[in-house]
PDB file of C-alpha atoms in Angstrom:
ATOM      1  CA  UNK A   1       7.384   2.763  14.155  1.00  0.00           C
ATOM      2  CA  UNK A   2       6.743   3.109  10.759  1.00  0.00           C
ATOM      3  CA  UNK A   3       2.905   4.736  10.155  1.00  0.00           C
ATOM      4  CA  UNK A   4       1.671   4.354   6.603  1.00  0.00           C
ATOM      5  CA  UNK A   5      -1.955   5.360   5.667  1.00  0.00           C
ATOM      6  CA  UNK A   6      -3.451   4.328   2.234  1.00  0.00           C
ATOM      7  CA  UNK A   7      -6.106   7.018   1.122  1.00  0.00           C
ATOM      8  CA  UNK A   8      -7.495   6.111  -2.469  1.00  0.00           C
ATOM      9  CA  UNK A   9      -6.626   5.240  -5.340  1.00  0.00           C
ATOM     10  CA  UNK A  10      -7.416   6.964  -9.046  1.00  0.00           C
ATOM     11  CA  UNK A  11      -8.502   5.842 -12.298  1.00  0.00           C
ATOM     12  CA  UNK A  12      -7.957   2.115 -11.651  1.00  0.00           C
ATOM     13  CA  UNK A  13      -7.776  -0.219 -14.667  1.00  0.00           C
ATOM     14  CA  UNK A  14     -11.001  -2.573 -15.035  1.00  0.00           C
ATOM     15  CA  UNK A  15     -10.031  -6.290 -15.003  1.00  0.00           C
ATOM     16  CA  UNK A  16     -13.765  -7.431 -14.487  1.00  0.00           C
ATOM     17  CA  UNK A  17     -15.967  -8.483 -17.555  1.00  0.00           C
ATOM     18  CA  UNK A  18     -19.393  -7.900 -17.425  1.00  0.00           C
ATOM     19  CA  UNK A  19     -22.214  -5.365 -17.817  1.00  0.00           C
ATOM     20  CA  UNK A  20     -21.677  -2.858 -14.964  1.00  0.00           C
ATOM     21  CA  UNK A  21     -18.639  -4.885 -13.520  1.00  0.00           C
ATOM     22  CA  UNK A  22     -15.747  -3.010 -12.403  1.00  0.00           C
ATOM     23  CA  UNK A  23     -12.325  -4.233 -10.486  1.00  0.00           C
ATOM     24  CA  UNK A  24     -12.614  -4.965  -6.878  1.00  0.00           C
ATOM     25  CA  UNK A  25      -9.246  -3.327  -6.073  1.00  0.00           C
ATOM     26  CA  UNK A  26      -7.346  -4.013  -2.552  1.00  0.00           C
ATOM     27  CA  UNK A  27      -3.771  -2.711  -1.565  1.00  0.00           C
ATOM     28  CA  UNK A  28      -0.834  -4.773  -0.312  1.00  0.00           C
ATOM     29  CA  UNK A  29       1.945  -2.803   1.555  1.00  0.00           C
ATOM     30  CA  UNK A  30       5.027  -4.612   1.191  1.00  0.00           C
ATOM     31  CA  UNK A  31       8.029  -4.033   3.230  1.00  0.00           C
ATOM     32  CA  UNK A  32      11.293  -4.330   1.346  1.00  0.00           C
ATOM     33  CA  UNK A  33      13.510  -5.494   3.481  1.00  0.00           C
ATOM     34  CA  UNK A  34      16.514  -7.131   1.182  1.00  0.00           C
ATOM     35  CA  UNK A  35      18.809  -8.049   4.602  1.00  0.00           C
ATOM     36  CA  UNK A  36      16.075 -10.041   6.678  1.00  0.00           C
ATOM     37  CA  UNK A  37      16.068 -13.809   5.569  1.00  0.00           C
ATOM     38  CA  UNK A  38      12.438 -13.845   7.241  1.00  0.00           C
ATOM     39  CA  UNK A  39       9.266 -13.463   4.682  1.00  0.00           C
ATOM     40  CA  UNK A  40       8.619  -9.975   3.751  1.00  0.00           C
ATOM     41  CA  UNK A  41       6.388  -8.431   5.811  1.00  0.00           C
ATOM     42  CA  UNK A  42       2.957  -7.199   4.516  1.00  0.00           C
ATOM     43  CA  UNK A  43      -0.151  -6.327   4.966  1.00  0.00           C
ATOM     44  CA  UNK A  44      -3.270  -4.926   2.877  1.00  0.00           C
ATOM     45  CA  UNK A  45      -6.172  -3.056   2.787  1.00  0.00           C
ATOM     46  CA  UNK A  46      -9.988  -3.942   2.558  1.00  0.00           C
ATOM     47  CA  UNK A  47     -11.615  -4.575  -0.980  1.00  0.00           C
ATOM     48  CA  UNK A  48     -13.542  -1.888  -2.067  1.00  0.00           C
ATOM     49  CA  UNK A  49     -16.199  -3.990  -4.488  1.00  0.00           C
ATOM     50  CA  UNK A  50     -16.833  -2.199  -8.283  1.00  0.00           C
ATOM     51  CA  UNK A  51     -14.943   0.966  -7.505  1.00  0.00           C
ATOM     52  CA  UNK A  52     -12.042   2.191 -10.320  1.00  0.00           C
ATOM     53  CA  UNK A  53     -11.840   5.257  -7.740  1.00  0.00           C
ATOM     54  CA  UNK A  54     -11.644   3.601  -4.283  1.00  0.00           C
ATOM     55  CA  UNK A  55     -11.235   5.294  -0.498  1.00  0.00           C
ATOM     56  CA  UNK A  56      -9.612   2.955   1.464  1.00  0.00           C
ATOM     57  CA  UNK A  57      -8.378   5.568   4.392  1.00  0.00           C
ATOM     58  CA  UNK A  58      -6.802   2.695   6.202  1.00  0.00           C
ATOM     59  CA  UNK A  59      -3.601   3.073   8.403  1.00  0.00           C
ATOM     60  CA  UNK A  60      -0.953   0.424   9.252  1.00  0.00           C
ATOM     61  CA  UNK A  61       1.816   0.266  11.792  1.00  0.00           C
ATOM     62  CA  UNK A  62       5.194  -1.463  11.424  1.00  0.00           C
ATOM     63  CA  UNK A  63       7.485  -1.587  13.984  1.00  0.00           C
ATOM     64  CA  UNK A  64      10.541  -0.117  12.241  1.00  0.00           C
ATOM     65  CA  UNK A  65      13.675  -1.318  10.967  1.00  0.00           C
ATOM     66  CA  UNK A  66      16.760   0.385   9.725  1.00  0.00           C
ATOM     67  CA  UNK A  67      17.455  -1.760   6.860  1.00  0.00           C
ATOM     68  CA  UNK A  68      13.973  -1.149   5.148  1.00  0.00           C
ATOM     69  CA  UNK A  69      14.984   0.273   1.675  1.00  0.00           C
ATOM     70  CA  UNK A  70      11.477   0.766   0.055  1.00  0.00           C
ATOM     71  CA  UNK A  71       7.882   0.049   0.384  1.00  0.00           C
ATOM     72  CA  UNK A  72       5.928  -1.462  -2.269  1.00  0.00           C
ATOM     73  CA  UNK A  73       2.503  -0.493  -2.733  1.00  0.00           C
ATOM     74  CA  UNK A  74       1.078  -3.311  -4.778  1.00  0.00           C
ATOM     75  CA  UNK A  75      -2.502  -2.858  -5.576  1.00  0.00           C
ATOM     76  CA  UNK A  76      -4.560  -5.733  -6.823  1.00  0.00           C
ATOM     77  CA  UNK A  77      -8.693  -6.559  -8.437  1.00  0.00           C
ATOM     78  CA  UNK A  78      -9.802  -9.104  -5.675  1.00  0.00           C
ATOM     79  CA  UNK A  79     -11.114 -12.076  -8.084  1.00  0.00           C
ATOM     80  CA  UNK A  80     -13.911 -14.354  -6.060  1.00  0.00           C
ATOM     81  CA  UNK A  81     -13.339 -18.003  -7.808  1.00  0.00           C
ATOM     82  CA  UNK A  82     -13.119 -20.224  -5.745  1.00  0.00           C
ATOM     83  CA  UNK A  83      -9.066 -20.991  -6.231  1.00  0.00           C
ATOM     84  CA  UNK A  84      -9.790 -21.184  -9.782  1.00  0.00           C
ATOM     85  CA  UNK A  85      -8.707 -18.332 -10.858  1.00  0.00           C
ATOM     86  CA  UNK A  86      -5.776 -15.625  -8.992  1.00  0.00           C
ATOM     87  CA  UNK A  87      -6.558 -11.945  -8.465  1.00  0.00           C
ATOM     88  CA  UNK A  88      -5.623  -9.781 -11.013  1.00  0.00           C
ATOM     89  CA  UNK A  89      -2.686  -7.264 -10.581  1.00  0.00           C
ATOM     90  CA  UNK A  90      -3.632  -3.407 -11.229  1.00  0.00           C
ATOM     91  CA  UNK A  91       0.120  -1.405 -10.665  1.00  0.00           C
ATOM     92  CA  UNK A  92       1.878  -0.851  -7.909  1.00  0.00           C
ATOM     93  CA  UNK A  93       4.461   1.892  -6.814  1.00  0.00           C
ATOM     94  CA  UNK A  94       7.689   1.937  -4.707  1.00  0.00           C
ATOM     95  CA  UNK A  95       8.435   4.108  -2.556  1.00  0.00           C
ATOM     96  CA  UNK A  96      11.896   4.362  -1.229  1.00  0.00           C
ATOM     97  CA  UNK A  97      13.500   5.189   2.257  1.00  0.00           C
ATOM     98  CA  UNK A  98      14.903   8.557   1.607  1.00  0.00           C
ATOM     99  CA  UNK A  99      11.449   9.389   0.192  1.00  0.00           C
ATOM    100  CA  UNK A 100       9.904   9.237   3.808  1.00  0.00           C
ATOM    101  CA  UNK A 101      12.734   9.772   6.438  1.00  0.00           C
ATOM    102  CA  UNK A 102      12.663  13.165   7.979  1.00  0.00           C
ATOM    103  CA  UNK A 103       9.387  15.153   7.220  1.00  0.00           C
ATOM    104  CA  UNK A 104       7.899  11.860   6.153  1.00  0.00           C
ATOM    105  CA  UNK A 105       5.750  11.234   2.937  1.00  0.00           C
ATOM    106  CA  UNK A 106       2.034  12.099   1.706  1.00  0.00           C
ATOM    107  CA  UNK A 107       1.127  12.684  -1.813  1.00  0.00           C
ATOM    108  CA  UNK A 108      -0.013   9.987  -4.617  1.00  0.00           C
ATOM    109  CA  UNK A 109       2.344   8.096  -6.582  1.00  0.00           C
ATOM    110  CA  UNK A 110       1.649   7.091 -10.004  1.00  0.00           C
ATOM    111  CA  UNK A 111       1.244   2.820 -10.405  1.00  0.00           C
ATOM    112  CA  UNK A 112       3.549   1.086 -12.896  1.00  0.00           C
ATOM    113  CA  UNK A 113       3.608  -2.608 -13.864  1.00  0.00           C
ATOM    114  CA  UNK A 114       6.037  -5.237 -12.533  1.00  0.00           C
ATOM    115  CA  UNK A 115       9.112  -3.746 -14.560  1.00  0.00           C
ATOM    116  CA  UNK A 116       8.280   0.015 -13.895  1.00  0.00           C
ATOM    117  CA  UNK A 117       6.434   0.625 -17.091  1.00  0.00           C
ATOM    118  CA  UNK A 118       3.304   2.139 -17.593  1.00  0.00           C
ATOM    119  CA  UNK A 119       0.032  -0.275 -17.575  1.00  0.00           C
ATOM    120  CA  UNK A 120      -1.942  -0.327 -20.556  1.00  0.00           C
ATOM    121  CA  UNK A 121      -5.637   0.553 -19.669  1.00  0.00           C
ATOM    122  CA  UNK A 122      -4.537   2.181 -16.459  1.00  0.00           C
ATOM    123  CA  UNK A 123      -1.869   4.695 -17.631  1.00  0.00           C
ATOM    124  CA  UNK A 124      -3.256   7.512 -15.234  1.00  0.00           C
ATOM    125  CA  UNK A 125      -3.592   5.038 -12.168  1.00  0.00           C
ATOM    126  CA  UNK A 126      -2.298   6.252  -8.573  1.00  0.00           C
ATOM    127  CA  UNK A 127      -2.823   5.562  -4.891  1.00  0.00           C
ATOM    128  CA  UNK A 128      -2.125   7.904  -2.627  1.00  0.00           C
ATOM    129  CA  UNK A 129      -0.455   7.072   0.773  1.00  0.00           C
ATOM    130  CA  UNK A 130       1.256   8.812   3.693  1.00  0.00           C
ATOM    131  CA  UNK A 131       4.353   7.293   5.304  1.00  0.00           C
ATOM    132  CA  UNK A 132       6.158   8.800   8.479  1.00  0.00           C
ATOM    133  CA  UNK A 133       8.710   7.742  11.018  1.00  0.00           C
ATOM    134  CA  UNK A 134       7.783   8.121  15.040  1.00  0.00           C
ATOM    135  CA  UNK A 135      10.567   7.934  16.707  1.00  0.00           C
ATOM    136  CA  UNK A 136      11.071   6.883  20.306  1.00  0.00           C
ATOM    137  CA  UNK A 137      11.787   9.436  22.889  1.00  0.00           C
ATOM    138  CA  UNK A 138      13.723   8.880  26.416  1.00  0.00           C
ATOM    139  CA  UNK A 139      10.889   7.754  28.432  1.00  0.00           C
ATOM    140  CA  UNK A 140       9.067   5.261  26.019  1.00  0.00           C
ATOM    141  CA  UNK A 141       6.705   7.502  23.868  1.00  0.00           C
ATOM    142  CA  UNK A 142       6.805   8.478  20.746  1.00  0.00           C
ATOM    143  CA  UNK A 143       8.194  11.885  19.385  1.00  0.00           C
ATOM    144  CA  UNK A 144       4.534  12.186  17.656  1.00  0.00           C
ATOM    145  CA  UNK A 145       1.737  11.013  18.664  1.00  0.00           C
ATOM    146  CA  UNK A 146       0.461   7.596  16.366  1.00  0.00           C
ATOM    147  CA  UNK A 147      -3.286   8.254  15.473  1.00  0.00           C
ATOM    148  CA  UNK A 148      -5.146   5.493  17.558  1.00  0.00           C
ATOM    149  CA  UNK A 149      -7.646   3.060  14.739  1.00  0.00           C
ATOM    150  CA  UNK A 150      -6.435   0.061  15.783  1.00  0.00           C
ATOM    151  CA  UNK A 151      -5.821  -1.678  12.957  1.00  0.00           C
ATOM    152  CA  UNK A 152      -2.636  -4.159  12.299  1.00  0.00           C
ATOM    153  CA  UNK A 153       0.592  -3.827  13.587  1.00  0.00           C
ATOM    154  CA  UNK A 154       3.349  -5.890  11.440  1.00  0.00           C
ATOM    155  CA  UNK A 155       6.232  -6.881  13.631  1.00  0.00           C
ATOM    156  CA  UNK A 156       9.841  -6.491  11.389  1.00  0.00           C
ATOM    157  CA  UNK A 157      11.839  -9.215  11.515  1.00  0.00           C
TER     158      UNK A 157
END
């Protein structure tokens, strides 16, 4: 199983117009796996609404697979438009395998744009995440306990 938490993110860039408006930023975790012909799997955080300097403190469970290279933490300004208009993209960092395996991962990462440059308006943006293998033991558990939140498990395919 592969546990990631995403705690906050720093000094977002603001995408929203407006007297008092600020982004509405949301995370996507992407799973980069470049051998699957399935969809990548992903899943995301809540909105946090007006925040440059959310806390998201949300955890996410996918059941692990070996050819995973990297995780892409994408984070985005959730835009309310009715279809007109897409939400806006803030940074996003990538994390790879050898980053996380053994002791696992937990610090923040600074965002970049699409390319892996820095984002005007946002050049001191991060998100900080944990990311940690639990490996089965003989007898069906898990090395380490998982903390128990409940929220999504994303099956790897």
């Amino acid at each position: 199983v592969l546990y990631v938490i995403v705690f906050n993110g720093r000094k977002l860039k603001n995408m929203d117009m407006g007297f008092k408006n600020k982004s509405d930023p949301y995370v996507k975790v992407v799973l980069n796996n470049p051998e699957s012909k399935a969809p990548k799997q992903e899943l995301r955080t809540s909105t946090i609404n007006d925040n440059l300097d959310p806390d998201w403190n949300q955890d996410f469970r996918f059941l692990y697979c070996q050819s995973v290279e990297s995780l892409t933490f994408e984070v985005w300004d959730e835009d309310v438009n009715l279809g007109v208009k897409s939400d806006d993209f803030l940074g996003q960092a990538v994390l790879k395998k050898d980053q996380w395996e053994g002791a696992g991962f937990c610090d923040k990462l600074p965002l970049t744009d699409q390319h892996g440059g820095s984002i005007k308006g946002g050049e001191d943006s991060t998100v900080r995440v944990r990311v940690k293998i639990f490996e089965p033991q003989e007898g069906g558990g898990l090395v380490e306990e998982i903390p128990q939140k409940g929220d999504p498990i994303c099956k790897c395919t």
